[in-house]
Amino acid sequence: MLGASRMLMPRGAVLVHSVCMSTVPQVCVVGSGPAGFYTAQQILKSHASAQVDMYEKLPTPFGLVRYGVAPDHQEVKNCIHTFTQTALQDRFTFLGNVEVGCDVTLDQLREAYHSVVLAYGAAEDRPLGIPGEMLPNVLSARCFVGWYNGLPEDANINVNLDTDSAVVVGQGNVAIDVARILLTSIDILKKTDIPESVLASLAESRVKRVTLVGRRGPEHVAFTIKELREMVNLAGCRPSLQPSDYQHLRHLIPNLPRPRKRLLELLAKTALEEPNPKLAASYASAVRQWSLQFLRSPVEVLASEDGSVSGLKLAKNKLEGKKGQERAITTEDKEILECGLVLRSIGYRGHAVDASLPFDPHTATIPNKEGRVTGNPGLYVSGWIATGPVGVILSTMTSGFTTGKAVVADIQTTAVDINQHKEGKTAIQRVLAEKGVRIVSFKQWQQLDQHEMLAGAKLGKPREKVTNLHRMMELSQ
Ligand code: FAD
Ligand code: NAP
């Protein structure tokens, strides 16, 4: 069907215009994590001519797959191969080192593209809001993860591991990740892609004990079975669990859905039963330990006279509310947990990259229905900025595919008018050139990738990440 504007044009001109320009839907995706790549993959697969341009603020693609997923879980990063296949398609362009909301505005993208997909994740912290939170060595797990994964903005944070005791607030999979990295032997970590400077700090670490503090009970832990099993079997390390915390699980377990049942069975077994002989031998010689503390909320980080962290004051909690939806209520009963490092791991948080965006501060997401941003035709979201910072790569894939299908459906049903000519990246490249922003292409990223892998091979590891932005730009020339 012809658009009204084209019906006014001479016949021949209409044809040329429609084939060469107007009928090519120009789509852009902001963010190159799993959400961005799975959305792009879906659009390219289900539309024969759509052009997809991906803007990424870093010179490197892949979001949390590169900078979040734990370095000792390299196999999880295999999805990068699928993302690379998408990136190498003719109708796809990667524009790295471009920060939306800073180098280019959302309005400029909306002007240049028929459809704009925001897939920029949830990369902010959730603070505890307690006194002492600003002390040195009180860090968000997000920063700590960024540090050991070589994220440029966290490469130089000050982490002092000259303490025998660390506390992690929160009992999700990120909390487990950071605890495991603190407790894993350096000989194992050396073979991962943790940057050499971080390995040097970890090699000097005196941390022997990590306590994960939860505000609710063992039946409410947010980590999953695979991650718990790894902790139970961690070489050189043993669990130190208070049996009385777990007795009541025996009555709860039979009525739970299967994944939860298996998780809590393992937890109860670890706390209440003798380990098998092989584990018992390993625990007997272990030099490090991990523990879980329940029904506690941090109320203050305490400092010694020299200003360093000396402990965490915790309020004991009671649970209130309907079964399955219990909330933690703090009591006046307090206790102190001695430690020299506090990592808060209570979830990530999304933010609005542009003041014009609708934003729900309660969920820290952009309100949407199946990826369509409410009241904004042609604007879409996918991944953590759409769903909140929950779920694994697989659930983010589902979100990306749903949004990708919505983008294509709207183009096909003309809910998005592709007859209106849009310049796509040509317009944005002009804006960026005027601002002196140097774009990193996918080919240029691959040069940096090669460099990192060669440097890693010399050290017997998958890669040695470059963590300095200037150096990254030099190597991706
Ligand atoms: P992200 O992966 O965060 O990608 C967002 C991208 O947008 C980033 O590249 C970012 O640089 C870019 N960006 C941000 N702002 C802008 C801007 N203004 N302009 C341009 N670009 C921008 N899942 C698993 O299945 N297995 C695991 O082992 C696992 N480990 C995890 C470990 C950690 C520490 C965390 C936090 C999560 C982990 N997950 C894991 C979950 C998984 O990482 C997420 O489900 C997934 O990465 C979310 O994808 P996303 O694309 O929404 O966000
Ligand atoms: P999460 O799973 O939501 O866990 C957050 C934890 O913080 C929960 O224990 C929560 O307890 C606690 N918490 C929240 N607010 C708190 C507060 N104010 N005070 C005290 N405790 C508080 O978040 P996450 O660990 O950041 O992980 C994010 C997502 O990434 C998850 O879906 C996770 O599975 C995924 N991920 C997966 C892997 C993997 O597959 N290996 C690794 C890392 C991350 P309540 O339950 O009481 O709220």
Coordinates of C-alpha atoms and ligand atoms in Angstrom, one line a residue:
M1 CA 0.0 0.0 0.0
L2 CA 1.3 3.5 -0.9
G3 CA 1.6 6.2 1.7
A4 CA -0.3 9.5 1.1
S5 CA 2.8 11.5 0.5
R6 CA 4.1 9.2 -2.2
M7 CA 0.7 9.2 -4.0
L8 CA 1.4 12.9 -4.8
M9 CA 4.7 12.1 -6.6
P10 CA 5.3 11.2 -10.3
R11 CA 4.8 7.5 -10.9
G12 CA 8.5 6.6 -11.7
A13 CA 9.8 8.5 -8.7
V14 CA 7.4 6.7 -6.3
L15 CA 8.8 3.3 -7.5
V16 CA 12.4 4.3 -7.1
H17 CA 11.7 5.9 -3.7
S18 CA 9.7 3.0 -2.4
V19 CA 12.3 0.3 -3.4
C20 CA 15.5 2.2 -2.5
M21 CA 14.6 4.0 0.7
S22 CA 11.1 4.1 2.1
T23 CA 10.4 0.4 2.3
V24 CA 13.6 -0.3 4.2
P25 CA 12.6 -0.1 7.8
Q26 CA 15.3 1.6 9.8
V27 CA 15.5 0.2 13.3
C28 CA 18.0 1.0 16.0
V29 CA 18.8 -0.9 19.2
V30 CA 20.4 0.8 22.2
G31 CA 22.6 -1.6 24.2
S32 CA 24.6 -4.7 23.0
G33 CA 23.9 -7.1 25.9
P34 CA 21.8 -10.3 25.4
A35 CA 18.6 -8.2 25.2
G36 CA 19.9 -6.1 22.3
F37 CA 21.4 -9.0 20.4
Y38 CA 18.4 -11.3 20.8
T39 CA 16.0 -8.4 19.7
A40 CA 18.2 -7.7 16.7
Q41 CA 18.4 -11.4 15.8
Q42 CA 14.6 -11.7 15.9
I43 CA 14.1 -8.6 13.7
L44 CA 16.6 -9.7 11.1
K45 CA 15.1 -13.2 11.0
S46 CA 11.5 -12.1 10.6
H47 CA 11.9 -9.1 8.3
A48 CA 13.6 -9.5 4.9
S49 CA 14.9 -6.0 4.5
A50 CA 15.0 -4.2 7.9
Q51 CA 18.3 -2.5 8.7
V52 CA 19.3 -2.8 12.4
D53 CA 21.9 -0.5 13.9
M54 CA 23.1 -1.1 17.4
Y55 CA 24.5 1.7 19.6
E56 CA 26.7 0.7 22.6
K57 CA 28.3 3.1 25.1
L58 CA 31.4 1.0 25.5
P59 CA 33.9 0.2 22.7
T60 CA 33.1 -3.5 23.4
P61 CA 29.8 -5.4 22.8
F62 CA 28.0 -8.1 24.9
G63 CA 27.1 -6.2 28.1
L64 CA 26.9 -8.4 31.2
V65 CA 28.0 -11.4 29.3
R66 CA 31.5 -9.8 29.2
Y67 CA 31.3 -7.7 32.4
G68 CA 28.9 -9.5 34.7
V69 CA 28.9 -13.3 34.2
A70 CA 31.5 -14.8 36.5
P71 CA 35.0 -15.3 35.0
D72 CA 35.0 -18.9 36.3
H73 CA 31.8 -19.6 34.2
Q74 CA 33.3 -19.1 30.8
E75 CA 30.9 -21.6 29.2
V76 CA 28.0 -19.3 29.9
K77 CA 29.7 -16.8 27.6
N78 CA 29.2 -19.1 24.6
C79 CA 26.2 -17.1 23.6
I80 CA 28.7 -14.5 22.3
H81 CA 29.2 -16.8 19.2
T82 CA 25.5 -16.4 18.3
F83 CA 25.7 -12.7 18.9
T84 CA 28.7 -12.5 16.6
Q85 CA 26.8 -14.3 13.8
T86 CA 24.1 -11.6 14.1
A87 CA 26.7 -8.8 14.1
L88 CA 28.3 -10.1 10.9
Q89 CA 25.0 -10.0 8.9
D90 CA 24.9 -7.4 6.1
R91 CA 21.9 -5.6 7.4
F92 CA 23.4 -5.1 10.9
T93 CA 25.8 -2.3 12.0
F94 CA 27.5 -2.1 15.4
L95 CA 28.3 1.5 16.6
G96 CA 30.4 1.2 19.7
N97 CA 31.6 4.0 22.0
V98 CA 28.3 5.9 21.6
E99 CA 26.4 6.7 24.7
V100 CA 22.7 7.4 24.1
G101 CA 21.6 10.3 26.4
C102 CA 25.1 11.8 26.2
D103 CA 26.6 11.6 22.7
V104 CA 23.2 11.4 21.0
T105 CA 19.7 12.1 22.3
L106 CA 16.7 9.9 22.2
D107 CA 14.9 12.6 20.1
Q108 CA 17.7 12.4 17.5
L109 CA 17.3 8.6 17.3
R110 CA 13.5 8.9 17.0
E111 CA 14.0 11.4 14.2
A112 CA 16.5 9.1 12.4
Y113 CA 14.7 5.7 12.8
H114 CA 11.3 4.2 12.3
S115 CA 11.7 2.1 15.4
V116 CA 13.9 2.5 18.4
V117 CA 14.5 -0.3 20.9
L118 CA 16.0 0.5 24.3
A119 CA 17.9 -2.5 25.6
Y120 CA 20.4 -0.8 27.8
G121 CA 20.1 -2.9 31.0
A122 CA 20.0 -1.9 34.6
A123 CA 23.5 -0.8 35.6
E124 CA 22.9 1.3 38.7
D125 CA 23.1 0.3 42.4
R126 CA 20.5 -0.1 45.0
P127 CA 21.8 1.5 48.2
L128 CA 21.1 0.1 51.7
G129 CA 20.6 3.7 53.0
I130 CA 22.3 3.1 56.3
P131 CA 25.0 5.1 58.2
G132 CA 28.6 4.0 57.3
E133 CA 27.6 2.9 53.8
M134 CA 30.1 5.5 52.3
L135 CA 33.1 4.1 54.2
P136 CA 36.0 2.7 52.2
N137 CA 35.7 -1.0 51.6
V138 CA 31.9 -0.9 51.6
L139 CA 31.2 -1.6 48.0
S140 CA 28.3 -2.6 45.8
A141 CA 28.6 -6.1 44.4
R142 CA 28.0 -4.4 41.0
C143 CA 31.3 -2.5 41.4
F144 CA 33.1 -5.6 42.8
V145 CA 31.9 -7.7 39.8
G146 CA 32.9 -4.9 37.4
W147 CA 36.4 -4.8 39.1
Y148 CA 37.1 -8.6 38.7
N149 CA 35.6 -8.6 35.2
G150 CA 37.8 -5.7 34.0
L151 CA 35.0 -3.1 33.4
P152 CA 36.8 0.1 32.6
E153 CA 34.8 2.3 35.1
D154 CA 35.6 -0.1 38.0
A155 CA 39.1 -1.1 37.0
N156 CA 40.7 1.2 39.6
I157 CA 38.4 0.9 42.5
N158 CA 40.0 0.4 45.9
V159 CA 39.4 -3.1 47.2
N160 CA 41.2 -3.9 50.4
L161 CA 41.4 -7.7 51.0
D162 CA 43.7 -7.4 54.0
T163 CA 41.0 -8.7 56.3
D164 CA 40.0 -12.3 57.3
S165 CA 36.3 -11.6 57.2
A166 CA 33.9 -10.3 54.5
V167 CA 30.1 -9.9 54.6
V168 CA 27.9 -10.0 51.6
V169 CA 24.4 -8.5 52.1
G170 CA 21.8 -10.4 50.0
Q171 CA 21.4 -14.0 49.1
G172 CA 21.0 -14.0 45.4
N173 CA 23.2 -15.5 42.6
V174 CA 25.3 -12.3 42.4
A175 CA 26.0 -12.6 46.2
I176 CA 27.1 -16.2 45.6
D177 CA 29.3 -15.2 42.6
V178 CA 31.2 -12.6 44.7
A179 CA 31.5 -15.0 47.6
R180 CA 32.8 -17.7 45.4
I181 CA 35.4 -15.4 43.7
L182 CA 36.6 -14.4 47.2
L183 CA 36.9 -18.0 48.4
T184 CA 38.3 -19.7 45.3
S185 CA 42.0 -20.7 45.2
I186 CA 44.2 -18.3 43.2
D187 CA 45.5 -21.3 41.1
I188 CA 42.0 -21.8 39.7
L189 CA 41.3 -18.0 39.3
K190 CA 44.6 -17.6 37.4
K191 CA 43.2 -19.6 34.5
T192 CA 40.1 -17.4 34.1
D193 CA 40.0 -14.0 32.4
I194 CA 40.3 -12.0 35.6
P195 CA 42.7 -9.1 34.8
E196 CA 46.3 -9.6 36.0
S197 CA 46.1 -6.5 38.3
V198 CA 43.0 -8.0 40.1
L199 CA 44.6 -11.4 40.3
A200 CA 47.6 -9.8 42.1
S201 CA 45.2 -8.4 44.7
L202 CA 43.3 -11.7 45.0
A203 CA 46.6 -13.6 45.4
E204 CA 47.4 -11.4 48.5
S205 CA 43.9 -11.7 49.9
R206 CA 43.6 -12.7 53.6
V207 CA 39.9 -13.3 53.4
K208 CA 39.1 -16.7 55.0
R209 CA 35.4 -16.3 55.9
V210 CA 32.5 -15.0 53.9
T211 CA 29.0 -14.6 55.5
L212 CA 26.0 -14.0 53.3
V213 CA 23.3 -12.1 55.2
G214 CA 19.7 -12.5 54.3
R215 CA 16.8 -10.4 55.7
R216 CA 14.4 -13.4 55.5
G217 CA 14.7 -17.2 56.2
P218 CA 16.5 -20.1 54.4
E219 CA 13.2 -20.9 52.5
H220 CA 13.5 -17.4 50.9
V221 CA 17.1 -17.6 49.5
A222 CA 17.2 -16.2 45.9
F223 CA 20.2 -18.2 44.6
T224 CA 19.7 -21.3 42.6
I225 CA 20.8 -25.0 43.0
K226 CA 23.7 -25.0 40.5
E227 CA 25.3 -22.1 42.3
L228 CA 24.7 -23.6 45.8
R229 CA 26.2 -26.9 44.6
E230 CA 29.3 -25.1 43.5
M231 CA 29.7 -23.6 47.0
V232 CA 29.1 -26.9 48.7
N233 CA 31.9 -28.5 46.5
L234 CA 34.3 -25.6 46.4
A235 CA 37.8 -26.8 46.9
G236 CA 39.7 -25.7 50.0
C237 CA 36.4 -24.3 51.5
R238 CA 33.7 -25.6 53.8
P239 CA 30.2 -24.5 54.7
S240 CA 29.6 -23.4 58.3
L241 CA 25.8 -23.6 58.7
Q242 CA 23.9 -23.4 62.0
P243 CA 21.7 -26.6 62.0
S244 CA 18.9 -25.0 64.1
D245 CA 18.3 -22.5 61.1
Y246 CA 17.3 -25.4 58.9
Q247 CA 15.3 -27.9 61.0
H248 CA 12.0 -26.4 59.9
L249 CA 12.8 -26.9 56.2
R250 CA 12.1 -30.6 56.6
H251 CA 8.3 -29.8 57.0
L252 CA 8.2 -27.2 54.2
I253 CA 10.1 -29.1 51.5
P254 CA 7.5 -31.8 50.6
N255 CA 4.9 -29.1 49.5
L256 CA 7.2 -27.0 47.4
P257 CA 7.4 -26.9 43.5
R258 CA 10.2 -29.0 42.2
P259 CA 13.1 -26.5 41.6
R260 CA 12.6 -24.9 45.0
K261 CA 12.2 -28.3 46.6
R262 CA 15.6 -29.5 45.2
L263 CA 17.3 -26.3 46.2
L264 CA 16.1 -26.5 49.8
E265 CA 16.8 -30.2 50.0
L266 CA 20.4 -29.6 49.2
L267 CA 20.6 -26.7 51.6
A268 CA 19.0 -28.8 54.4
K269 CA 21.2 -31.8 53.6
T270 CA 24.4 -29.6 53.7
A271 CA 23.4 -28.1 57.1
L272 CA 21.9 -31.2 58.8
E273 CA 23.6 -34.3 57.5
E274 CA 27.2 -35.6 57.6
P275 CA 29.0 -35.0 54.3
N276 CA 30.1 -38.0 52.2
P277 CA 33.6 -39.2 52.9
K278 CA 35.2 -37.4 50.0
L279 CA 33.6 -34.0 51.0
A280 CA 34.3 -34.7 54.7
A281 CA 38.0 -35.1 53.8
S282 CA 38.0 -31.9 51.8
Y283 CA 36.2 -30.0 54.6
A284 CA 38.6 -31.3 57.2
S285 CA 41.6 -29.7 55.4
A286 CA 39.7 -26.5 54.2
V287 CA 41.3 -23.2 55.1
R288 CA 38.3 -21.0 54.1
Q289 CA 34.6 -21.1 55.0
W290 CA 31.3 -19.6 54.0
S291 CA 28.1 -19.2 56.0
L292 CA 24.6 -18.0 55.7
Q293 CA 22.9 -15.8 58.3
F294 CA 19.1 -15.3 58.2
L295 CA 16.5 -12.9 59.5
R296 CA 19.0 -10.1 59.8
S297 CA 19.0 -6.6 58.2
P298 CA 22.0 -4.3 58.3
V299 CA 21.4 -1.0 60.2
E300 CA 24.9 0.5 60.4
V301 CA 28.5 -0.1 59.1
L302 CA 30.9 0.3 61.9
A303 CA 34.4 1.8 61.7
S304 CA 37.5 1.4 63.8
E305 CA 39.5 4.5 64.9
D306 CA 41.5 4.6 61.7
G307 CA 38.3 4.8 59.6
S308 CA 38.4 1.3 58.3
V309 CA 35.4 -1.1 58.4
S310 CA 35.3 -3.1 61.6
G311 CA 31.8 -4.6 61.5
L312 CA 28.2 -4.6 60.4
K313 CA 25.5 -3.9 63.0
L314 CA 22.5 -6.1 62.2
A315 CA 18.9 -5.9 63.4
K316 CA 17.2 -9.2 64.1
N317 CA 14.0 -9.6 62.0
K318 CA 10.7 -11.3 62.3
L319 CA 8.6 -12.3 59.3
E320 CA 5.1 -11.0 58.7
G321 CA 2.6 -11.5 55.9
K322 CA 0.9 -14.2 53.9
K323 CA 2.7 -17.5 53.5
G324 CA 5.0 -17.3 50.5
Q325 CA 5.0 -13.5 50.6
E326 CA 6.5 -12.9 54.0
R327 CA 8.1 -9.5 54.6
A328 CA 11.0 -8.9 57.0
I329 CA 10.3 -6.6 59.9
T330 CA 13.2 -5.3 62.0
T331 CA 13.1 -5.6 65.8
E332 CA 15.0 -3.7 68.4
D333 CA 17.2 -6.7 69.0
K334 CA 20.7 -6.0 67.5
E335 CA 24.0 -7.8 67.1
I336 CA 27.4 -7.0 65.5
L337 CA 29.1 -9.1 62.9
E338 CA 32.8 -8.4 62.7
C339 CA 34.3 -7.9 59.2
G340 CA 36.7 -5.7 57.2
L341 CA 34.8 -5.7 53.9
V342 CA 31.1 -5.3 53.2
L343 CA 29.6 -6.0 49.7
R344 CA 26.0 -5.1 49.3
S345 CA 24.3 -7.4 46.8
I346 CA 20.7 -6.5 46.9
G347 CA 20.0 -6.1 43.2
Y348 CA 20.8 -3.8 40.3
R349 CA 18.6 -0.8 39.3
G350 CA 17.6 0.6 35.9
H351 CA 17.4 4.4 35.1
A352 CA 16.0 6.6 32.4
V353 CA 18.7 7.7 29.9
D354 CA 16.6 10.5 28.7
A355 CA 14.3 12.8 30.7
S356 CA 11.5 12.4 28.1
L357 CA 11.2 8.7 28.8
P358 CA 8.3 7.3 30.8
F359 CA 9.9 5.7 33.9
D360 CA 8.4 3.9 36.9
P361 CA 10.7 4.7 39.8
H362 CA 9.1 1.9 41.9
T363 CA 10.2 -0.9 39.6
A364 CA 12.9 1.2 37.9
T365 CA 11.7 0.1 34.5
I366 CA 10.3 1.7 31.4
P367 CA 6.5 0.8 31.5
N368 CA 5.7 -1.4 28.5
K369 CA 3.4 -4.0 27.2
E370 CA 5.2 -6.9 25.5
G371 CA 8.1 -4.6 24.7
R372 CA 6.0 -1.7 23.4
V373 CA 6.5 1.5 25.5
T374 CA 3.2 2.7 26.6
G375 CA 1.9 5.8 24.7
N376 CA 5.0 5.9 22.4
P377 CA 4.4 4.2 19.0
G378 CA 7.7 3.2 17.5
L379 CA 9.5 3.0 20.9
Y380 CA 10.3 -0.4 22.4
V381 CA 12.2 -1.9 25.3
S382 CA 13.7 -5.3 26.0
G383 CA 15.8 -7.1 28.7
W384 CA 16.4 -5.7 32.2
I385 CA 15.3 -2.2 31.4
A386 CA 11.9 -3.6 30.5
T387 CA 11.6 -6.4 33.1
G388 CA 13.7 -5.1 36.0
P389 CA 17.1 -6.7 37.0
V390 CA 15.9 -10.3 37.3
G391 CA 16.4 -13.4 35.3
V392 CA 19.1 -15.1 33.4
I393 CA 20.3 -14.9 29.8
L394 CA 17.5 -17.4 28.8
S395 CA 14.7 -15.2 30.2
T396 CA 16.4 -12.1 28.6
M397 CA 16.4 -14.0 25.3
T398 CA 12.6 -14.5 25.6
S399 CA 12.2 -10.8 26.3
G400 CA 14.4 -9.9 23.3
F401 CA 12.4 -12.2 21.0
T402 CA 9.1 -10.9 22.2
T403 CA 10.2 -7.3 21.6
G404 CA 11.7 -8.2 18.2
K405 CA 8.4 -9.7 17.1
A406 CA 6.5 -6.6 18.3
V407 CA 8.8 -4.4 16.2
V408 CA 8.3 -6.4 13.0
A409 CA 4.5 -6.8 13.6
D410 CA 4.1 -3.0 14.0
I411 CA 6.1 -2.5 10.7
Q412 CA 3.9 -5.0 8.9
T413 CA 0.6 -3.7 10.2
T414 CA 1.7 -0.2 9.5
A415 CA 1.3 0.8 13.2
V416 CA 4.8 2.2 12.4
D417 CA 4.8 4.2 9.2
I418 CA 7.8 3.1 7.2
N419 CA 6.7 5.1 4.2
Q420 CA 8.1 8.2 5.9
H421 CA 11.8 8.3 4.8
K422 CA 14.3 7.9 7.6
E423 CA 18.0 8.3 7.2
G424 CA 19.0 5.9 9.9
K425 CA 22.7 5.8 10.9
T426 CA 23.7 8.4 8.3
A427 CA 21.9 11.1 10.3
I428 CA 23.4 9.9 13.6
Q429 CA 27.0 9.6 12.2
R430 CA 26.7 13.3 11.2
V431 CA 25.7 14.2 14.7
L432 CA 28.6 12.1 16.2
A433 CA 31.1 13.5 13.7
E434 CA 30.2 17.1 14.7
K435 CA 30.7 16.1 18.4
G436 CA 34.1 14.4 17.6
V437 CA 32.8 11.0 18.8
R438 CA 34.9 8.1 17.4
I439 CA 32.6 5.2 16.5
V440 CA 34.0 1.7 17.1
S441 CA 32.8 -0.8 14.4
F442 CA 32.3 -4.5 15.0
K443 CA 35.4 -5.2 12.9
Q444 CA 37.4 -2.8 15.1
W445 CA 36.1 -4.6 18.2
Q446 CA 37.3 -7.9 16.7
Q447 CA 40.8 -6.4 16.5
L448 CA 40.7 -5.6 20.2
D449 CA 39.2 -9.1 20.8
Q450 CA 42.1 -10.7 18.9
H451 CA 44.6 -8.7 20.9
E452 CA 43.1 -9.7 24.2
M453 CA 43.0 -13.4 23.3
L454 CA 46.6 -13.4 22.1
A455 CA 47.7 -11.6 25.3
G456 CA 45.7 -14.2 27.3
A457 CA 47.1 -17.2 25.5
K458 CA 50.6 -16.1 26.6
L459 CA 49.4 -16.2 30.2
G460 CA 47.5 -19.5 29.9
K461 CA 44.1 -17.8 30.2
P462 CA 41.1 -17.2 27.8
R463 CA 42.0 -13.5 27.4
E464 CA 43.7 -10.6 29.1
K465 CA 41.1 -7.9 29.1
V466 CA 42.2 -4.3 28.3
T467 CA 40.6 -2.2 31.0
N468 CA 41.7 1.3 30.0
L469 CA 39.3 3.1 27.7
H470 CA 42.1 5.0 25.8
R471 CA 44.1 1.8 25.2
M472 CA 40.9 0.1 24.1
M473 CA 40.3 2.8 21.5
E474 CA 44.0 2.7 20.4
L475 CA 43.8 -1.1 19.9
S476 CA 40.5 -0.9 18.0
Q477 CA 41.9 1.6 15.4
Ligands
FAD1 P1 23.1 -5.9 29.9 O1 23.7 -7.2 29.7 O2 23.4 -5.1 31.1 O3 23.4 -5.0 28.5 C1 23.1 -3.7 28.5 C2 24.1 -3.0 27.5 O4 23.6 -1.6 27.3 C3 25.5 -2.9 28.0 O5 26.4 -3.3 27.1 C4 25.7 -1.4 28.4 O6 27.0 -1.0 28.2 C5 24.8 -0.8 27.3 N1 24.3 0.6 27.7 C6 24.0 1.0 28.9 N2 23.6 2.3 28.8 C7 23.8 2.7 27.5 C8 23.6 3.9 26.9 N3 23.2 5.0 27.5 N4 23.9 4.0 25.5 C9 24.3 2.9 24.9 N5 24.5 1.7 25.5 C10 24.2 1.6 26.8 N6 22.7 -15.0 33.5 C11 23.0 -16.3 33.2 O7 22.2 -16.9 32.4 N7 24.1 -16.9 33.7 C12 25.0 -16.3 34.5 O8 26.0 -16.9 34.9 C13 24.7 -14.9 34.8 N8 25.6 -14.3 35.6 C14 25.3 -13.0 36.0 C15 26.2 -12.3 36.8 C16 26.0 -11.0 37.2 C17 26.9 -10.3 38.1 C18 24.8 -10.4 36.8 C19 24.5 -8.9 37.2 C20 23.9 -11.0 35.9 C21 24.2 -12.3 35.5 N9 23.3 -13.0 34.7 C22 23.6 -14.3 34.3 C23 22.1 -12.4 34.1 C24 22.4 -11.8 32.7 O9 23.6 -11.1 32.7 C25 21.2 -10.8 32.3 O10 20.0 -11.6 32.2 C26 21.4 -10.1 31.0 O11 22.8 -9.6 30.8 C27 20.5 -8.9 30.9 O12 20.7 -8.4 29.6 P2 20.5 -6.9 29.1 O13 20.8 -6.9 27.7 O14 19.1 -6.5 29.5 O15 21.5 -6.0 29.9
NAP2 P1 18.3 -11.2 43.3 O1 18.3 -12.6 42.8 O2 17.0 -10.4 43.2 O3 18.7 -11.2 44.8 C1 18.7 -10.1 45.6 C2 18.9 -10.5 47.1 O4 19.0 -9.2 47.8 C3 17.8 -11.3 47.7 O5 18.3 -12.2 48.6 C4 16.9 -10.2 48.4 O6 16.2 -10.7 49.5 C5 18.0 -9.3 48.9 N1 17.6 -7.9 49.2 C6 16.9 -7.1 48.3 N2 16.7 -5.9 49.0 C7 17.3 -6.0 50.2 C8 17.4 -5.1 51.3 N3 16.9 -3.9 51.2 N4 18.0 -5.5 52.4 C9 18.5 -6.8 52.5 N5 18.4 -7.7 51.5 C10 17.8 -7.3 50.3 O7 19.4 -10.3 42.6 P2 20.9 -10.6 42.1 O8 21.5 -11.5 43.0 O9 21.4 -9.2 41.9 O10 20.7 -11.3 40.7 C11 20.0 -10.6 39.6 C12 19.5 -11.6 38.6 O11 20.7 -12.1 37.9 C13 18.9 -12.8 39.2 O12 17.8 -13.2 38.4 C14 19.9 -13.9 39.1 O13 19.4 -15.2 39.1 C15 20.7 -13.5 37.9 N6 22.1 -14.1 38.0 C16 22.2 -15.4 37.6 C17 23.5 -15.9 37.8 C18 23.7 -17.4 37.3 O14 22.8 -17.9 36.6 N7 24.7 -18.0 37.7 C19 24.5 -15.2 38.4 C20 24.3 -13.9 38.8 C21 23.0 -13.4 38.6 P3 14.6 -10.7 49.5 O15 14.3 -12.1 48.8 O16 14.2 -10.7 50.9 O17 14.1 -9.6 48.7

